[in-house]
Each structure stands twice: as structure tokens, then as C-alpha cells.
Amino acid sequence: MSIVVVGISHHSSSVAFRERFSFAESEIDEALRQLTDSGLVQESVLLSTCNRVELYVSTDLPATEALHALKQFLIENRKYTESVDDEIYGFTDPLSVQHLFRVASGLDSLVLGETEILGQLKKAYHTAKEMGFTGRQLNKIFQKAFYVSKHIRSNTGIQRGSTSVGSVAVELADKIFDGLKGRRVMVIGAGDTSEKTARSLLSRGASEVAVTNRSHDRAKELADHLNGRAVVFQEWEKEFEDLDIVISSTSAPTYVLDRARVERLVRPRKARPLLLIDIAVPRDIDPEINELENVYVYNIDHLQSIAQDHLSQRQKEISSCESFIKSKSTEILKSLNPVGNTNDGGTVFERDRKEA
């Protein structure tokens, strides 16, 4: 039995491609059920975040057959009819296990060492486990991944600097406005990413953070935690004229801000600049808004340049992390395959993509 991962991420594709493959929480049960019923896998976990969609499975199929079958499953499940080149990648063990450990530790993230991915991975695993889609193989490997992540985060400097997508978004805002002191901010969405973003904004000197969400109770709860102000979702447009920065991170299936709406809302602002940061997948903000005068739109892909700065600062820590990951992946695979059937090389399914 082999451990295989197939997926897409910010490394392999744009946000426009990723949003076509994202899964809502309500879709995960049915997707894993369909995958199990297909007979392709014995165990499975589906991870879907703003930066990646990945299937982790245990399968009896030969490596190449499993990789192509799982790629096809993703394409058909998401009803994607256009051509796919290297956007979808895949690995078999030991590379698949090393990849999981790297993801859990934040080494594969847009922002090196960020912490949100660990919580997202734990949630994906526990969801699959509660639904009955995991067994001995994935249970042991995911538990080892959580151990590896804790060790790396506790014993290296991999988390120094901004450690979340939200933090990087705030760093971008800080650079554009040459400081956030006195800036008025609205956060659309009241999830974990939104909360971290709001806290970062306040720490940089923002004068006020308003929070709006379709669930006003959730918006009020977050606003209370931040000493901010909750705004009824149906009334947030009234705030628009006074805002400097809008950061949106909802799970809405369509644009929260489309061009026609924003074009109407910015007229009373005259020439005052407005920064819109979209950290949602699917995107919350229509990219065509960037064509409007004095309005600047940045989506999650634009955060890559700031993330690269963090990468260079933390490069020295990476080699020790990679060595630890390799040793622990070998250890767990030997415990699952005591007769010595572990593949020494692993199969890589995306051209020119390598895992350390």
C-alpha cells in the first residue's frame, strides 16, 4: 500500500486556477465518498485552503496509475473542462510523506513558517477521520506530521517575522500608505484569517477596525475581542466613503465587491486612494476594480513578493528542517512497511517539480 498526494497550490498555479478547484466544507464529505466508492483508494483526506487543494490517500494501485487516476478525479469532480498542464502535481512515498510534513510545518506555505496551515490540516484530517475515511495508514502518518510540525516550530527560527497570509497583507498595506497610523480599516469576514489580519492592523497603529460579516453575531464577537466596531453586513456600504483599507476573506462563492458596485461607491471619495486586499479563494474582489482610478487591488498571488523576502531571511533554517523531515518520513514508512517495501525514490508527477 502506498501513500499518494495529488493537488494544486500557489507554487503550481494562479489564484484564478485554484479557485476553480476549491471545495466548500459542505462538499468534502460527498467528494471523499465518491473517491472511496470509485475503488481508487482505501483511505483519504481532502485539504482545501486559499492556497492549496490536496488529496492525501492510501492506495493499492501502482504509483503511476494512482497519480493519473487521482488527477482525473479532481478534474472531473470540479467539472474542469480546460486543458491542464503542470498545475496539478503529485507524489508517491517517500516524497508524498515528506510533502505532508513540509505542509504541516509551514515549509511549503506562501509565508514560510505560517501557523494557519497546521490548524487547517488538523481540521481536514479530523473531518475525514470522523467521516470514516481514514484508517491505520493515514492516522499514523498525520499524527507523525503533527509531531514533526511541533518539533520544527519549537526548535528552529522558521516562524520569525510575519507568519500568516493576513500578516503579510497588512505589511503590504503598511508599505503602500507609509504607515497605518490613523488609517480606517474594514475587515469583511469573521473567520480565523480575518481575526489575525485585524490584530495585525491594530498592532501597526490603525485607528479603527470595523468588522462586517453575513453573521452579525460573529462580526460582533470579533469586534468585541478587538475593541473594534461591528457593522451590519447589509449596511457596510455606508462606511465606504471613510475607509482607507478593505481586507476581504469570506467563503462567498461570488464576488463580494464587483466593479459596478465599487465604481459607484468611490465617486464621493474624489481622489483619496483605496486599498483592497483579497485573501479569499474563491476571490471576493473583482480584479477589474483595479482599473478604477485611485483604487488598488491585491489578491493572494500578489503577496508572493513579500513572502519571498521572508524566505530569504529564514533560508538558513530550512536545511535543518528538511533533514529532520527526511529522517522522520523514513521512520514512519518503515513502521508501516516493516518488510522493507518502502520506495526509495518516489514518483513525481509534475514536470520540473522536486521535493527536497
Short mmCIF file of N, CA and C in Angstrom, two decimals, residues 135-272:
data_model
loop_
_atom_site.label_atom_id
_atom_site.label_comp_id
_atom_site.label_asym_id
_atom_site.label_seq_id
_atom_site.Cartn_x
_atom_site.Cartn_y
_atom_site.Cartn_z
N GLY A 135 -7.75 5.43 8.09
CA GLY A 135 -7.50 4.16 8.77
C GLY A 135 -6.09 4.16 9.32
N ARG A 136 -5.53 2.98 9.50
CA ARG A 136 -4.23 2.84 10.15
C ARG A 136 -3.14 3.66 9.45
N GLN A 137 -3.09 3.61 8.14
CA GLN A 137 -2.01 4.27 7.40
C GLN A 137 -2.04 5.80 7.59
N LEU A 138 -3.12 6.42 7.20
CA LEU A 138 -3.18 7.88 7.28
C LEU A 138 -3.24 8.38 8.71
N ASN A 139 -3.86 7.62 9.61
CA ASN A 139 -3.89 8.04 11.01
C ASN A 139 -2.47 8.18 11.57
N LYS A 140 -1.64 7.18 11.32
CA LYS A 140 -0.27 7.22 11.84
C LYS A 140 0.55 8.32 11.17
N ILE A 141 0.37 8.48 9.87
CA ILE A 141 1.17 9.46 9.14
C ILE A 141 0.79 10.89 9.52
N PHE A 142 -0.50 11.15 9.67
CA PHE A 142 -0.92 12.50 10.06
C PHE A 142 -0.51 12.83 11.49
N GLN A 143 -0.59 11.85 12.39
CA GLN A 143 -0.13 12.09 13.75
C GLN A 143 1.37 12.40 13.77
N LYS A 144 2.12 11.69 12.94
CA LYS A 144 3.55 11.98 12.84
C LYS A 144 3.78 13.37 12.24
N ALA A 145 2.96 13.77 11.29
CA ALA A 145 3.09 15.10 10.69
C ALA A 145 2.90 16.19 11.74
N PHE A 146 1.94 15.99 12.63
CA PHE A 146 1.69 16.99 13.68
C PHE A 146 2.86 17.05 14.66
N TYR A 147 3.46 15.89 14.93
CA TYR A 147 4.65 15.85 15.80
C TYR A 147 5.82 16.59 15.14
N VAL A 148 6.04 16.31 13.86
CA VAL A 148 7.14 16.95 13.13
C VAL A 148 6.95 18.47 13.11
N SER A 149 5.73 18.91 12.87
CA SER A 149 5.43 20.34 12.85
C SER A 149 5.75 20.99 14.19
N LYS A 150 5.33 20.35 15.27
CA LYS A 150 5.57 20.91 16.60
C LYS A 150 7.07 21.00 16.89
N HIS A 151 7.81 19.96 16.51
CA HIS A 151 9.26 19.95 16.75
C HIS A 151 9.93 21.09 15.98
N ILE A 152 9.58 21.24 14.70
CA ILE A 152 10.23 22.25 13.87
C ILE A 152 9.90 23.66 14.36
N ARG A 153 8.66 23.88 14.71
CA ARG A 153 8.26 25.21 15.17
C ARG A 153 8.88 25.55 16.53
N SER A 154 9.13 24.51 17.34
CA SER A 154 9.67 24.74 18.68
C SER A 154 11.19 24.84 18.70
N ASN A 155 11.85 24.24 17.72
CA ASN A 155 13.31 24.13 17.77
C ASN A 155 14.06 24.86 16.67
N THR A 156 13.34 25.62 15.84
CA THR A 156 14.01 26.41 14.80
C THR A 156 13.43 27.82 14.81
N GLY A 157 14.03 28.69 14.01
CA GLY A 157 13.55 30.06 13.90
C GLY A 157 12.67 30.26 12.68
N ILE A 158 12.02 29.19 12.24
CA ILE A 158 11.26 29.22 11.00
C ILE A 158 10.07 30.16 11.07
N GLN A 159 9.62 30.52 12.29
CA GLN A 159 8.43 31.36 12.43
C GLN A 159 8.73 32.84 12.65
N ARG A 160 10.00 33.22 12.57
CA ARG A 160 10.32 34.63 12.79
C ARG A 160 9.75 35.51 11.68
N GLY A 161 9.28 36.69 12.05
CA GLY A 161 8.68 37.59 11.07
C GLY A 161 7.20 37.30 10.91
N SER A 162 6.59 37.85 9.86
CA SER A 162 5.17 37.64 9.61
C SER A 162 4.91 36.17 9.34
N THR A 163 3.93 35.59 10.03
CA THR A 163 3.71 34.15 9.93
C THR A 163 2.30 33.81 9.49
N SER A 164 1.62 34.69 8.79
CA SER A 164 0.31 34.36 8.24
C SER A 164 0.06 35.19 7.00
N VAL A 165 -0.83 34.72 6.17
CA VAL A 165 -1.20 35.46 4.97
C VAL A 165 -1.76 36.82 5.36
N GLY A 166 -2.56 36.84 6.42
CA GLY A 166 -3.12 38.11 6.88
C GLY A 166 -2.06 39.10 7.29
N SER A 167 -1.02 38.61 7.98
CA SER A 167 0.08 39.49 8.41
C SER A 167 0.81 40.09 7.22
N VAL A 168 1.01 39.28 6.20
CA VAL A 168 1.68 39.79 5.01
C VAL A 168 0.81 40.82 4.30
N ALA A 169 -0.50 40.59 4.28
CA ALA A 169 -1.41 41.56 3.68
C ALA A 169 -1.30 42.91 4.39
N VAL A 170 -1.19 42.86 5.71
CA VAL A 170 -1.06 44.09 6.50
C VAL A 170 0.28 44.76 6.21
N GLU A 171 1.32 43.95 6.05
CA GLU A 171 2.64 44.50 5.73
C GLU A 171 2.59 45.26 4.40
N LEU A 172 1.86 44.70 3.45
CA LEU A 172 1.70 45.36 2.16
C LEU A 172 0.99 46.70 2.33
N ALA A 173 -0.09 46.71 3.12
CA ALA A 173 -0.83 47.95 3.37
C ALA A 173 0.06 49.00 4.03
N ASP A 174 0.88 48.55 4.96
CA ASP A 174 1.78 49.45 5.69
C ASP A 174 2.76 50.13 4.73
N LYS A 175 3.26 49.37 3.76
CA LYS A 175 4.21 49.93 2.81
C LYS A 175 3.53 50.92 1.87
N ILE A 176 2.34 50.58 1.41
CA ILE A 176 1.65 51.45 0.45
C ILE A 176 1.27 52.79 1.06
N PHE A 177 0.79 52.77 2.31
CA PHE A 177 0.36 54.01 2.96
C PHE A 177 1.46 54.66 3.79
N ASP A 178 2.65 54.05 3.77
CA ASP A 178 3.77 54.57 4.57
C ASP A 178 3.37 54.70 6.03
N GLY A 179 2.78 53.62 6.54
CA GLY A 179 2.33 53.58 7.93
C GLY A 179 0.82 53.51 8.02
N LEU A 180 0.34 52.84 9.03
CA LEU A 180 -1.10 52.65 9.18
C LEU A 180 -1.73 53.56 10.24
N LYS A 181 -0.92 54.41 10.85
CA LYS A 181 -1.45 55.28 11.90
C LYS A 181 -2.58 56.15 11.35
N GLY A 182 -3.73 56.08 12.02
CA GLY A 182 -4.87 56.90 11.62
C GLY A 182 -5.68 56.34 10.48
N ARG A 183 -5.25 55.24 9.90
CA ARG A 183 -5.98 54.65 8.77
C ARG A 183 -7.23 53.93 9.26
N ARG A 184 -8.30 54.07 8.49
CA ARG A 184 -9.55 53.40 8.82
C ARG A 184 -9.68 52.14 7.98
N VAL A 185 -10.00 51.06 8.67
CA VAL A 185 -9.95 49.75 8.04
C VAL A 185 -11.26 49.01 8.23
N MET A 186 -11.65 48.27 7.22
CA MET A 186 -12.77 47.35 7.37
C MET A 186 -12.33 45.95 6.99
N VAL A 187 -12.68 44.98 7.82
CA VAL A 187 -12.43 43.58 7.53
C VAL A 187 -13.77 42.93 7.19
N ILE A 188 -13.86 42.35 6.01
CA ILE A 188 -15.07 41.64 5.59
C ILE A 188 -14.83 40.15 5.80
N GLY A 189 -15.61 39.54 6.68
CA GLY A 189 -15.41 38.14 7.03
C GLY A 189 -14.91 38.05 8.46
N ALA A 190 -15.41 37.06 9.21
CA ALA A 190 -15.07 36.99 10.64
C ALA A 190 -14.44 35.65 11.00
N GLY A 191 -13.68 35.08 10.08
CA GLY A 191 -13.01 33.81 10.35
C GLY A 191 -11.64 34.01 10.98
N ASP A 192 -10.88 32.91 11.08
CA ASP A 192 -9.56 32.96 11.71
C ASP A 192 -8.61 33.92 10.99
N THR A 193 -8.60 33.84 9.65
CA THR A 193 -7.70 34.71 8.89
C THR A 193 -8.06 36.17 9.09
N SER A 194 -9.36 36.45 9.12
CA SER A 194 -9.80 37.82 9.33
C SER A 194 -9.37 38.33 10.70
N GLU A 195 -9.49 37.48 11.72
CA GLU A 195 -9.10 37.90 13.07
C GLU A 195 -7.61 38.21 13.15
N LYS A 196 -6.78 37.34 12.58
CA LYS A 196 -5.33 37.58 12.61
C LYS A 196 -4.98 38.86 11.84
N THR A 197 -5.69 39.08 10.74
CA THR A 197 -5.45 40.29 9.96
C THR A 197 -5.79 41.54 10.77
N ALA A 198 -6.93 41.50 11.43
CA ALA A 198 -7.36 42.65 12.23
C ALA A 198 -6.38 42.94 13.36
N ARG A 199 -5.90 41.90 14.02
CA ARG A 199 -4.94 42.09 15.11
C ARG A 199 -3.65 42.72 14.59
N SER A 200 -3.22 42.28 13.42
CA SER A 200 -2.00 42.84 12.83
C SER A 200 -2.20 44.31 12.48
N LEU A 201 -3.38 44.65 11.98
CA LEU A 201 -3.67 46.04 11.64
C LEU A 201 -3.59 46.94 12.87
N LEU A 202 -4.19 46.48 13.96
CA LEU A 202 -4.17 47.27 15.19
C LEU A 202 -2.76 47.42 15.74
N SER A 203 -1.97 46.35 15.62
CA SER A 203 -0.60 46.41 16.14
C SER A 203 0.26 47.38 15.35
N ARG A 204 -0.15 47.67 14.10
CA ARG A 204 0.59 48.61 13.26
C ARG A 204 0.06 50.04 13.38
N GLY A 205 -0.93 50.27 14.25
CA GLY A 205 -1.38 51.63 14.50
C GLY A 205 -2.67 52.07 13.85
N ALA A 206 -3.40 51.15 13.23
CA ALA A 206 -4.69 51.53 12.64
C ALA A 206 -5.58 52.14 13.72
N SER A 207 -6.29 53.22 13.37
CA SER A 207 -7.07 53.93 14.37
C SER A 207 -8.36 53.21 14.71
N GLU A 208 -8.90 52.47 13.74
CA GLU A 208 -10.16 51.79 13.98
C GLU A 208 -10.30 50.63 13.01
N VAL A 209 -10.81 49.53 13.51
CA VAL A 209 -11.11 48.38 12.66
C VAL A 209 -12.60 48.09 12.78
N ALA A 210 -13.29 48.16 11.67
CA ALA A 210 -14.70 47.77 11.62
C ALA A 210 -14.77 46.37 11.02
N VAL A 211 -15.65 45.56 11.56
CA VAL A 211 -15.79 44.17 11.11
C VAL A 211 -17.21 43.95 10.62
N THR A 212 -17.35 43.38 9.44
CA THR A 212 -18.67 43.02 8.94
C THR A 212 -18.67 41.59 8.45
N ASN A 213 -19.79 40.93 8.61
CA ASN A 213 -19.92 39.53 8.24
C ASN A 213 -21.40 39.23 8.03
N ARG A 214 -21.69 38.24 7.21
CA ARG A 214 -23.10 37.88 6.99
C ARG A 214 -23.77 37.50 8.31
N SER A 215 -23.00 36.86 9.20
CA SER A 215 -23.50 36.59 10.54
C SER A 215 -23.08 37.76 11.44
N HIS A 216 -24.04 38.61 11.80
CA HIS A 216 -23.70 39.78 12.61
C HIS A 216 -23.19 39.39 13.99
N ASP A 217 -23.70 38.28 14.52
CA ASP A 217 -23.23 37.82 15.83
C ASP A 217 -21.74 37.52 15.79
N ARG A 218 -21.28 36.88 14.71
CA ARG A 218 -19.85 36.58 14.58
C ARG A 218 -19.04 37.86 14.41
N ALA A 219 -19.58 38.80 13.64
CA ALA A 219 -18.89 40.08 13.46
C ALA A 219 -18.78 40.82 14.79
N LYS A 220 -19.85 40.80 15.57
CA LYS A 220 -19.85 41.49 16.86
C LYS A 220 -18.88 40.83 17.83
N GLU A 221 -18.84 39.50 17.82
CA GLU A 221 -17.93 38.79 18.71
C GLU A 221 -16.48 39.15 18.41
N LEU A 222 -16.12 39.15 17.12
CA LEU A 222 -14.76 39.50 16.74
C LEU A 222 -14.47 40.96 17.05
N ALA A 223 -15.41 41.84 16.75
CA ALA A 223 -15.21 43.26 17.02
C ALA A 223 -15.01 43.52 18.52
N ASP A 224 -15.75 42.81 19.35
CA ASP A 224 -15.59 42.96 20.81
C ASP A 224 -14.19 42.54 21.26
N HIS A 225 -13.69 41.44 20.67
CA HIS A 225 -12.35 40.97 21.02
C HIS A 225 -11.28 42.00 20.64
N LEU A 226 -11.57 42.76 19.60
CA LEU A 226 -10.57 43.68 19.06
C LEU A 226 -10.81 45.13 19.49
N ASN A 227 -11.80 45.33 20.36
CA ASN A 227 -12.20 46.70 20.72
C ASN A 227 -12.54 47.50 19.47
N GLY A 228 -13.10 46.80 18.50
CA GLY A 228 -13.50 47.44 17.25
C GLY A 228 -15.00 47.63 17.20
N ARG A 229 -15.51 47.71 15.99
CA ARG A 229 -16.92 48.01 15.79
C ARG A 229 -17.51 47.05 14.77
N ALA A 230 -18.64 46.46 15.10
CA ALA A 230 -19.33 45.56 14.17
C ALA A 230 -20.30 46.36 13.30
N VAL A 231 -20.32 46.03 12.02
CA VAL A 231 -21.20 46.71 11.07
C VAL A 231 -22.13 45.68 10.46
N VAL A 232 -23.41 45.98 10.43
CA VAL A 232 -24.38 45.08 9.81
C VAL A 232 -24.00 44.88 8.34
N PHE A 233 -23.98 43.64 7.89
CA PHE A 233 -23.47 43.33 6.56
C PHE A 233 -24.23 44.09 5.47
N GLN A 234 -25.53 44.22 5.62
CA GLN A 234 -26.34 44.90 4.61
C GLN A 234 -26.10 46.41 4.60
N GLU A 235 -25.35 46.92 5.59
CA GLU A 235 -25.16 48.37 5.70
C GLU A 235 -23.70 48.80 5.57
N TRP A 236 -22.81 47.84 5.22
CA TRP A 236 -21.39 48.20 5.21
C TRP A 236 -21.05 49.25 4.15
N GLU A 237 -21.86 49.34 3.10
CA GLU A 237 -21.58 50.33 2.05
C GLU A 237 -21.58 51.76 2.59
N LYS A 238 -22.35 52.00 3.65
CA LYS A 238 -22.42 53.34 4.23
C LYS A 238 -21.07 53.79 4.80
N GLU A 239 -20.21 52.80 5.09
CA GLU A 239 -18.90 53.10 5.68
C GLU A 239 -17.85 53.42 4.62
N PHE A 240 -18.16 53.11 3.38
CA PHE A 240 -17.14 53.05 2.33
C PHE A 240 -16.41 54.37 2.12
N GLU A 241 -17.11 55.46 2.19
CA GLU A 241 -16.51 56.76 1.88
C GLU A 241 -15.36 57.10 2.81
N ASP A 242 -15.40 56.61 4.06
CA ASP A 242 -14.39 56.97 5.05
C ASP A 242 -13.26 55.95 5.18
N LEU A 243 -13.32 54.85 4.43
CA LEU A 243 -12.34 53.78 4.58
C LEU A 243 -11.07 54.07 3.79
N ASP A 244 -9.96 53.55 4.30
CA ASP A 244 -8.69 53.58 3.57
C ASP A 244 -8.33 52.20 3.05
N ILE A 245 -8.65 51.18 3.84
CA ILE A 245 -8.24 49.81 3.52
C ILE A 245 -9.41 48.87 3.76
N VAL A 246 -9.64 47.97 2.80
CA VAL A 246 -10.62 46.90 2.97
C VAL A 246 -9.90 45.58 2.75
N ILE A 247 -9.99 44.70 3.74
CA ILE A 247 -9.40 43.37 3.61
C ILE A 247 -10.53 42.36 3.66
N SER A 248 -10.65 41.57 2.60
CA SER A 248 -11.78 40.65 2.49
C SER A 248 -11.32 39.20 2.49
N SER A 249 -11.95 38.40 3.34
CA SER A 249 -11.62 36.97 3.43
C SER A 249 -12.87 36.21 3.86
N THR A 250 -13.79 36.04 2.91
CA THR A 250 -15.02 35.30 3.19
C THR A 250 -15.00 33.99 2.43
N SER A 251 -16.04 33.20 2.59
CA SER A 251 -16.17 31.95 1.83
C SER A 251 -17.28 32.08 0.80
N ALA A 252 -17.59 33.31 0.40
CA ALA A 252 -18.65 33.55 -0.57
C ALA A 252 -18.29 32.94 -1.93
N PRO A 253 -19.26 32.34 -2.63
CA PRO A 253 -18.97 31.72 -3.93
C PRO A 253 -18.83 32.72 -5.06
N THR A 254 -19.29 33.97 -4.86
CA THR A 254 -19.20 35.01 -5.89
C THR A 254 -18.54 36.25 -5.29
N TYR A 255 -18.26 37.24 -6.15
CA TYR A 255 -17.59 38.45 -5.69
C TYR A 255 -18.43 39.18 -4.63
N VAL A 256 -17.79 39.56 -3.54
CA VAL A 256 -18.42 40.43 -2.55
C VAL A 256 -18.37 41.87 -3.04
N LEU A 257 -17.28 42.20 -3.72
CA LEU A 257 -17.11 43.53 -4.32
C LEU A 257 -16.94 43.38 -5.82
N ASP A 258 -17.94 43.82 -6.59
CA ASP A 258 -17.80 43.79 -8.04
C ASP A 258 -17.52 45.21 -8.55
N ARG A 259 -17.13 45.29 -9.81
CA ARG A 259 -16.69 46.59 -10.34
C ARG A 259 -17.79 47.64 -10.31
N ALA A 260 -19.00 47.26 -10.71
CA ALA A 260 -20.10 48.24 -10.77
C ALA A 260 -20.38 48.85 -9.40
N ARG A 261 -20.36 48.00 -8.37
CA ARG A 261 -20.64 48.49 -7.02
C ARG A 261 -19.54 49.45 -6.55
N VAL A 262 -18.29 49.03 -6.71
CA VAL A 262 -17.18 49.86 -6.23
C VAL A 262 -17.08 51.16 -7.02
N GLU A 263 -17.34 51.09 -8.33
CA GLU A 263 -17.30 52.30 -9.15
C GLU A 263 -18.29 53.34 -8.63
N ARG A 264 -19.44 52.88 -8.19
CA ARG A 264 -20.45 53.78 -7.63
C ARG A 264 -20.01 54.31 -6.26
N LEU A 265 -19.41 53.43 -5.45
CA LEU A 265 -19.08 53.80 -4.08
C LEU A 265 -17.89 54.76 -3.97
N VAL A 266 -16.98 54.73 -4.95
CA VAL A 266 -15.77 55.56 -4.84
C VAL A 266 -15.99 57.00 -5.31
N ARG A 267 -17.08 57.28 -5.99
CA ARG A 267 -17.29 58.63 -6.52
C ARG A 267 -17.21 59.72 -5.45
N PRO A 268 -17.86 59.54 -4.29
CA PRO A 268 -17.77 60.60 -3.26
C PRO A 268 -16.39 60.74 -2.64
N ARG A 269 -15.50 59.78 -2.87
CA ARG A 269 -14.17 59.82 -2.25
C ARG A 269 -13.24 60.78 -2.96
N LYS A 270 -13.63 61.19 -4.18
CA LYS A 270 -12.79 62.06 -5.00
C LYS A 270 -11.47 61.34 -5.31
N ALA A 271 -10.34 61.91 -4.93
CA ALA A 271 -9.05 61.31 -5.33
C ALA A 271 -8.38 60.52 -4.22
N ARG A 272 -9.08 60.28 -3.10
CA ARG A 272 -8.45 59.55 -2.00
C ARG A 272 -8.19 58.10 -2.40
#
